[in-house]
Amino acid sequence: MKLIRVLLMATLHFALSLGQLPSQDILALLEFKKGIKHDPTGYVIQSWNLESIDTNGCPSSWNGIMCDGVGNVAALVLDNLGLSADDVDLSVLSNLTMLVKLSLSNNSISGKLPCNIADFKNLEYLDLSDNLFSSHLPPQIGQLGSLKNLSIAGNNLSGSLSDITLSGLTSIKSLDLSRNSFSGVLPSSLTKLRGLVYLNLSKNGFTGNIPKGFENLENLEVLDLHGNVLGGELDSMLLLLTTASHVDLSGNMLVTSAASHKFLPNGISESVQYLNLSGNQLSGSIMSGDEAEMFGNLKVLDLSFNQLSGELPGFHFVYDLQVLKLGNNRFSGFIPSDLLKGDTLVLTELDLSANKLTGTVNTITSTALRVLNLSSNSLSGELPSATGSCTVLDLSKNRFEGNLSRMHRWGDIELLDLSRNRLTGPIPEITPQFLRLNYLNLSGNNLSGSLPKLLSQFPKLTVLDLSFNRFDGPFLTALLTLSPSLKELYLQCNALSGAIDSFSPPLSYNTSNLHVLDVSYNQLSGPFPGGFGSLVGLQVVDMAGNRFSGSLPISVGNITTLSFLDLSHNHFTGPLPNNLPKSSLQIFNASYNDFSGLIPESLMSFPKSSFYPGNSGLEFPNASNIQMGNCKRKNLRTFMNVVIIVSCVLAVAILISLSVFVYYMHKSRSRTVSNPSGLFNRRDGNLVISAEDLMNSRVGESLEPEKKVGVAIAASFSPAKTSHLSWSSESPDQLPGELYFLDDTVSFAPQELSKAPAEVLGRSSHGTSYKATLECGMVLTVKWLREGVAKEKKDFAKEAKKFVNIRHPNVAGLRGYYWGPTLHEKLILSDYISPGSLACFLYDRAGRTGVLTWPQRLKIAVDVSRGLNYLHLDREFPHGNLKASNVMLDGQDLNARIADYGLHLLMTQAGTTQQILDAGALGYLSPELAAQKKPMPSFKSDVYALGVILLELLTGKCAGESGVMVSDGGASLTDWVESKVGEGRGSDCYDALLLPEMGNPLTEKQMKEVMKVGVRCICSSSGRRPDIKTVYEDLSSI
């Protein structure tokens, strides 16, 4: 074989010496091949060899290679092959002197674009999109005068384009630099590319104003600049783009002209058919009928996520409009009837969600309208009597009332969301006209009655959500046996009762379809349903908060895809199965049951909170290792008894001494202090710890809630026995105030709270936080509000209703509050979350809990934005106190949950002001709040604080440290990062602990994307910051 190869090489060189083969082409391709590390299909590795070269010297039989008529390589196309290449050297391909087309898109090729790219003189088509190329764009690229199509979208390229003379691309028709990390201003040379037809610079970090001159590009059809940080006013550009049909400027910071009360005072060119201005800061009113001429050919108009206001026009003057999106603005008034009729418009999609629209929706008669979203408004009255031709209908989060009887006359709907309204009554028989129903959400209403069997007769239903209603009666087993397409079933928080009957899916039923089953917090009883083991596709099973009993069957181990299993708050007994899927199960909770025996090895990785409280007979396997023989155990027990007795005697003596001391101190203080404010006591020894003592010299100081203050107080949460309190000394364990619950799944007696041992977690300007463990095993965080902070009882109770039943994986649950008879007795009860806060893990301080990897930091960023999105859009109030110490990390997976939210709703203006001042001291205060005399938290101030947290995750630095970088003049964290990003050196800010991970191009790209989002969030102008939905979507897509 070696001899044959030698002969072939000799033949090749002989042929080359005769001038028959372009040697540089063959050698260049083979050199490029060396850089390919992984070729999953063998497309290149197997075909590129010396044995397959044409007689004219063209390797035409090599996959991806095309030659011209004289044997020169003219095209190299290796798209979508999954190729991996590290630090590939594209400069070797410059030897392909006649190369016209180079396309390597959608692979995993990394490296830098070659500085000799100008040597590709004949190149007309260059596509390197969706790879891992990094560094800057070489200035020489502007010298490719023959280039017609250039796409380097979806890479890790960064830096400014200001040093590149793009006007040298005299033949360019299509230019796509999207989905990179370019920054700086848009170069004016773009406006000199006269032949440009397609320009896409979206999803970068370009700043400044859109340069004038795009109207001079007389061939431009597509202009896409969305997802940058471009600002300035929308002037006459949209009117002067006389040839553009597709214009997307969404996701920037464009504003309306200050001289006009209308968002587009100069109109839009008649050529524009698609216009997307969503996610900007546009304000003012929308156009009226007398401006119809500027929308002559418009087919798609998206103005969502702005600040537009006023009443809606009917749009009957826009004859070709097919898609109209005006959601997430401030429009008010009624919905024009023209929008819902079919005689004037060809509208197929209408989105008016998240505005301030009022009135009723009596009927929908349009025969063209397919998608209608009116969610998150204040619409009222009964449901519409007809829905026309709608296949997607979202009326959720409104004030519709009445029953569902009108659904009999509705059309053939595929997606229906009526959640979070005021609907009552049972579910009617609606089978015939809902045979195409794919998604049905009726959650969060007051619907009642039993679950009708017709729900199992929708052949295409994949998601059914009936949670948070008042349905009663038995569980509908037919949903698990007769619904062939059902993937997600949510029935939590109803009043379903009885056992889930044993079932066996028919042979025709696809048992792997159902992925999510949530029946938590009902009144279901009986054994664990044996049929669940046959639903082998289940990923999430939540049975918490019911009355299930008996042991778990071995068949539950058949569900090998299970990732979430919550059996807590039931009456299960017996051992835990040892065949639960170890590889897939990520979240497991069996607490508050009566399981016994040894915890299986497959569940040992879960924290103790997955098994306790409850399950007193359940033991970890290693517990047996510390058991000793009977004799040794008896001796040890005797010794321990002696130690305990001696300790108790000493403790009693100490407590008596302390009691006498405190008694005399109290008598002495009562002579000089007219109204002592003791809050905590320990009645077994009359040990009083005064709230005044706890807060002395602490007012105005904000500490991290998780930070230990050096003392563990085994105190009860109840007022001290001082003369002004209204309880009797004969019943010291009775709380004289009132305990209110904000979560209907939680209930305990006030006495349990009064006896709870407490540990100080931290202090702030508005009070002190404690960890309290109740006798039932529940662990709570109890926040005591200092005197003068809380509102009056009536106002406090009114605002507290906003916190009822908050349940979200990224928001700490608020369980209730205690209102005592004196001014200083106000307690807020919430979930206790361990192992600690983000601040404990992130900051380089003594006692640091651990070091976070980049994947963990990115997950935390997404988790926090998701939780904040829930508060803003679902609960409709700002957090108001967002900081790293209020981001709690839960369990081994470090699931981020935001805590201490909405306190400004419960506090006086003085308390709120102090809290905001504390946020300023810690570096989270937005500029607009700092300038207000009576500041109140807002959605945009939350976004600013989130931006600071994103920068802390990237840098590992605390925003509250004075002078983050001494070498940069002691700049604050935000100023320092903005300065570095402005210089194109944002990577200088990254946490040094992340450097080992930055060798991965994907990690570096993700960090740049998060940096871009963070910088947008901390914009000094609140109007130019993105809303939380945009931030959440951007972070989730990274």
CSV table of N, CA and C in Angstrom, one decimal, residues 783-851:
chain,number,residue,atom,x,y,z
A,783,LYS,N,-39.6,37.4,59.2
A,783,LYS,CA,-39.0,38.7,59.2
A,783,LYS,C,-39.8,39.6,60.2
A,784,TRP,N,-39.2,40.1,61.2
A,784,TRP,CA,-39.8,41.1,62.1
A,784,TRP,C,-39.6,42.5,61.6
A,785,LEU,N,-40.7,43.2,61.4
A,785,LEU,CA,-40.7,44.6,61.0
A,785,LEU,C,-40.6,45.5,62.2
A,786,ARG,N,-39.6,46.4,62.1
A,786,ARG,CA,-39.5,47.2,63.3
A,786,ARG,C,-40.6,48.3,63.4
A,787,GLU,N,-40.7,48.9,64.5
A,787,GLU,CA,-41.8,49.8,64.8
A,787,GLU,C,-41.8,51.0,63.8
A,788,GLY,N,-43.0,51.3,63.3
A,788,GLY,CA,-43.1,52.4,62.4
A,788,GLY,C,-42.9,52.1,60.9
A,789,VAL,N,-42.5,50.8,60.6
A,789,VAL,CA,-42.3,50.4,59.2
A,789,VAL,C,-43.5,50.0,58.5
A,790,ALA,N,-44.4,49.2,59.2
A,790,ALA,CA,-45.6,48.6,58.6
A,790,ALA,C,-46.7,49.7,58.4
A,791,LYS,N,-47.5,49.5,57.4
A,791,LYS,CA,-48.7,50.3,57.3
A,791,LYS,C,-49.7,50.0,58.3
A,792,GLU,N,-50.8,50.8,58.4
A,792,GLU,CA,-51.9,50.5,59.3
A,792,GLU,C,-52.5,49.1,58.9
A,793,LYS,N,-53.2,48.5,59.9
A,793,LYS,CA,-53.6,47.1,59.7
A,793,LYS,C,-54.5,47.0,58.5
A,794,LYS,N,-55.5,47.9,58.3
A,794,LYS,CA,-56.4,47.8,57.1
A,794,LYS,C,-55.7,47.8,55.8
A,795,ASP,N,-54.8,48.8,55.7
A,795,ASP,CA,-54.0,48.9,54.4
A,795,ASP,C,-53.0,47.7,54.2
A,796,PHE,N,-52.4,47.3,55.4
A,796,PHE,CA,-51.5,46.2,55.3
A,796,PHE,C,-52.2,44.9,54.8
A,797,ALA,N,-53.4,44.7,55.4
A,797,ALA,CA,-54.2,43.5,55.0
A,797,ALA,C,-54.6,43.5,53.6
A,798,LYS,N,-55.0,44.7,53.1
A,798,LYS,CA,-55.4,44.9,51.7
A,798,LYS,C,-54.3,44.6,50.7
A,799,GLU,N,-53.1,45.1,51.0
A,799,GLU,CA,-51.9,44.8,50.2
A,799,GLU,C,-51.5,43.4,50.3
A,800,ALA,N,-51.6,42.8,51.5
A,800,ALA,CA,-51.1,41.4,51.7
A,800,ALA,C,-51.9,40.4,50.8
A,801,LYS,N,-53.1,40.8,50.4
A,801,LYS,CA,-53.9,39.9,49.5
A,801,LYS,C,-53.2,39.6,48.2
A,802,LYS,N,-52.3,40.6,47.8
A,802,LYS,CA,-51.6,40.4,46.5
A,802,LYS,C,-50.6,39.3,46.6
A,803,PHE,N,-50.3,38.8,47.8
A,803,PHE,CA,-49.3,37.7,47.9
A,803,PHE,C,-49.9,36.3,48.1
A,804,VAL,N,-51.2,36.3,48.0
A,804,VAL,CA,-51.9,35.0,48.2
A,804,VAL,C,-51.5,33.9,47.2
A,805,ASN,N,-51.2,32.8,47.7
A,805,ASN,CA,-50.9,31.6,46.8
A,805,ASN,C,-49.8,31.9,45.7
A,806,ILE,N,-48.8,32.6,46.1
A,806,ILE,CA,-47.7,32.7,45.2
A,806,ILE,C,-46.9,31.4,45.1
A,807,ARG,N,-47.0,30.8,43.9
A,807,ARG,CA,-46.3,29.5,43.7
A,807,ARG,C,-45.5,29.6,42.4
A,808,HIS,N,-44.3,29.7,42.5
A,808,HIS,CA,-43.4,29.7,41.3
A,808,HIS,C,-42.1,29.2,41.6
A,809,PRO,N,-41.5,28.4,40.8
A,809,PRO,CA,-40.2,27.7,41.1
A,809,PRO,C,-39.0,28.7,41.4
A,810,ASN,N,-39.2,30.0,40.9
A,810,ASN,CA,-38.1,30.9,41.1
A,810,ASN,C,-38.5,32.1,42.0
A,811,VAL,N,-39.6,31.9,42.8
A,811,VAL,CA,-40.0,32.9,43.8
A,811,VAL,C,-40.3,32.2,45.1
A,812,ALA,N,-39.6,32.7,46.2
A,812,ALA,CA,-39.8,32.2,47.5
A,812,ALA,C,-41.3,32.4,47.9
A,813,GLY,N,-41.9,31.3,48.4
A,813,GLY,CA,-43.3,31.5,48.8
A,813,GLY,C,-43.5,32.3,50.1
A,814,LEU,N,-44.5,33.2,50.1
A,814,LEU,CA,-44.9,33.9,51.2
A,814,LEU,C,-46.0,33.2,51.9
A,815,ARG,N,-45.8,32.7,53.1
A,815,ARG,CA,-46.8,31.8,53.8
A,815,ARG,C,-47.9,32.6,54.6
A,816,GLY,N,-47.5,33.7,55.2
A,816,GLY,CA,-48.5,34.4,56.0
A,816,GLY,C,-47.8,35.5,56.8
A,817,TYR,N,-48.6,36.1,57.7
A,817,TYR,CA,-48.1,37.2,58.6
A,817,TYR,C,-48.8,37.2,59.9
A,818,TYR,N,-48.1,37.7,60.9
A,818,TYR,CA,-48.7,37.8,62.2
A,818,TYR,C,-48.8,39.3,62.6
A,819,TRP,N,-50.0,39.6,63.1
A,819,TRP,CA,-50.3,41.0,63.5
A,819,TRP,C,-50.5,41.1,65.0
A,820,GLY,N,-49.6,41.6,65.7
A,820,GLY,CA,-49.7,41.7,67.1
A,820,GLY,C,-50.4,42.9,67.6
A,821,PRO,N,-50.7,42.9,68.9
A,821,PRO,CA,-51.5,44.1,69.5
A,821,PRO,C,-50.7,45.3,69.7
A,822,THR,N,-49.3,45.3,69.6
A,822,THR,CA,-48.5,46.5,69.8
A,822,THR,C,-47.8,46.8,68.5
A,823,LEU,N,-47.3,48.0,68.4
A,823,LEU,CA,-46.8,48.6,67.2
A,823,LEU,C,-45.6,47.7,66.6
A,824,HIS,N,-44.8,47.1,67.5
A,824,HIS,CA,-43.6,46.5,67.0
A,824,HIS,C,-43.8,45.0,66.8
A,825,GLU,N,-45.0,44.5,66.8
A,825,GLU,CA,-45.3,43.1,66.7
A,825,GLU,C,-45.9,42.7,65.3
A,826,LYS,N,-45.0,42.8,64.3
A,826,LYS,CA,-45.4,42.5,62.9
A,826,LYS,C,-44.4,41.5,62.3
A,827,LEU,N,-44.9,40.4,62.0
A,827,LEU,CA,-44.0,39.3,61.5
A,827,LEU,C,-44.5,38.9,60.1
A,828,ILE,N,-43.5,38.7,59.2
A,828,ILE,CA,-43.8,38.1,57.8
A,828,ILE,C,-43.2,36.7,57.7
A,829,LEU,N,-44.0,35.8,57.3
A,829,LEU,CA,-43.6,34.4,57.3
A,829,LEU,C,-43.4,33.9,55.9
A,830,SER,N,-42.2,33.4,55.5
A,830,SER,CA,-41.9,32.9,54.2
A,830,SER,C,-41.1,31.7,54.2
A,831,ASP,N,-40.9,31.0,53.1
A,831,ASP,CA,-40.1,29.8,53.0
A,831,ASP,C,-38.7,30.1,53.5
A,832,TYR,N,-38.1,29.1,54.2
A,832,TYR,CA,-36.7,29.2,54.5
A,832,TYR,C,-36.0,28.4,53.4
A,833,ILE,N,-34.9,29.0,52.8
A,833,ILE,CA,-34.3,28.3,51.6
A,833,ILE,C,-32.8,28.2,51.9
A,834,SER,N,-32.3,27.0,51.7
A,834,SER,CA,-30.8,26.8,51.9
A,834,SER,C,-30.3,26.1,50.6
A,835,PRO,N,-29.0,26.2,50.4
A,835,PRO,CA,-27.9,26.5,51.3
A,835,PRO,C,-27.6,28.0,51.6
A,836,GLY,N,-28.1,28.9,50.8
A,836,GLY,CA,-27.8,30.3,51.1
A,836,GLY,C,-28.1,31.2,49.9
A,837,SER,N,-27.7,32.4,50.0
A,837,SER,CA,-28.0,33.4,49.0
A,837,SER,C,-26.9,33.4,47.9
A,838,LEU,N,-27.2,34.1,46.8
A,838,LEU,CA,-26.2,34.3,45.7
A,838,LEU,C,-25.0,35.0,46.2
A,839,ALA,N,-25.2,36.0,47.1
A,839,ALA,CA,-24.0,36.7,47.7
A,839,ALA,C,-23.1,35.8,48.4
A,840,CYS,N,-23.6,34.8,49.1
A,840,CYS,CA,-22.7,33.9,49.8
A,840,CYS,C,-21.8,33.1,48.9
A,841,PHE,N,-22.3,32.8,47.7
A,841,PHE,CA,-21.6,32.0,46.7
A,841,PHE,C,-20.7,32.9,45.8
A,842,LEU,N,-21.1,34.1,45.6
A,842,LEU,CA,-20.5,34.9,44.5
A,842,LEU,C,-19.3,35.7,45.0
A,843,TYR,N,-19.4,36.4,46.1
A,843,TYR,CA,-18.4,37.3,46.5
A,843,TYR,C,-17.2,36.7,47.2
A,844,ASP,N,-16.1,37.2,46.9
A,844,ASP,CA,-14.8,36.7,47.5
A,844,ASP,C,-14.7,37.2,48.9
A,845,ARG,N,-15.3,36.6,49.8
A,845,ARG,CA,-15.3,37.0,51.2
A,845,ARG,C,-15.0,35.8,52.1
A,846,ALA,N,-14.7,36.1,53.3
A,846,ALA,CA,-14.5,35.0,54.3
A,846,ALA,C,-15.8,34.3,54.5
A,847,GLY,N,-15.7,33.0,54.6
A,847,GLY,CA,-16.9,32.2,54.7
A,847,GLY,C,-17.7,31.9,53.4
A,848,ARG,N,-17.0,32.2,52.3
A,848,ARG,CA,-17.7,31.9,51.0
A,848,ARG,C,-18.2,30.5,50.9
A,849,THR,N,-19.5,30.4,50.5
A,849,THR,CA,-20.1,29.0,50.5
A,849,THR,C,-19.5,28.1,49.4
A,850,GLY,N,-19.2,28.6,48.3
A,850,GLY,CA,-18.7,27.8,47.2
A,850,GLY,C,-18.4,28.7,46.0
A,851,VAL,N,-17.8,28.2,44.9
A,851,VAL,CA,-17.5,28.9,43.7
A,851,VAL,C,-18.5,28.4,42.6
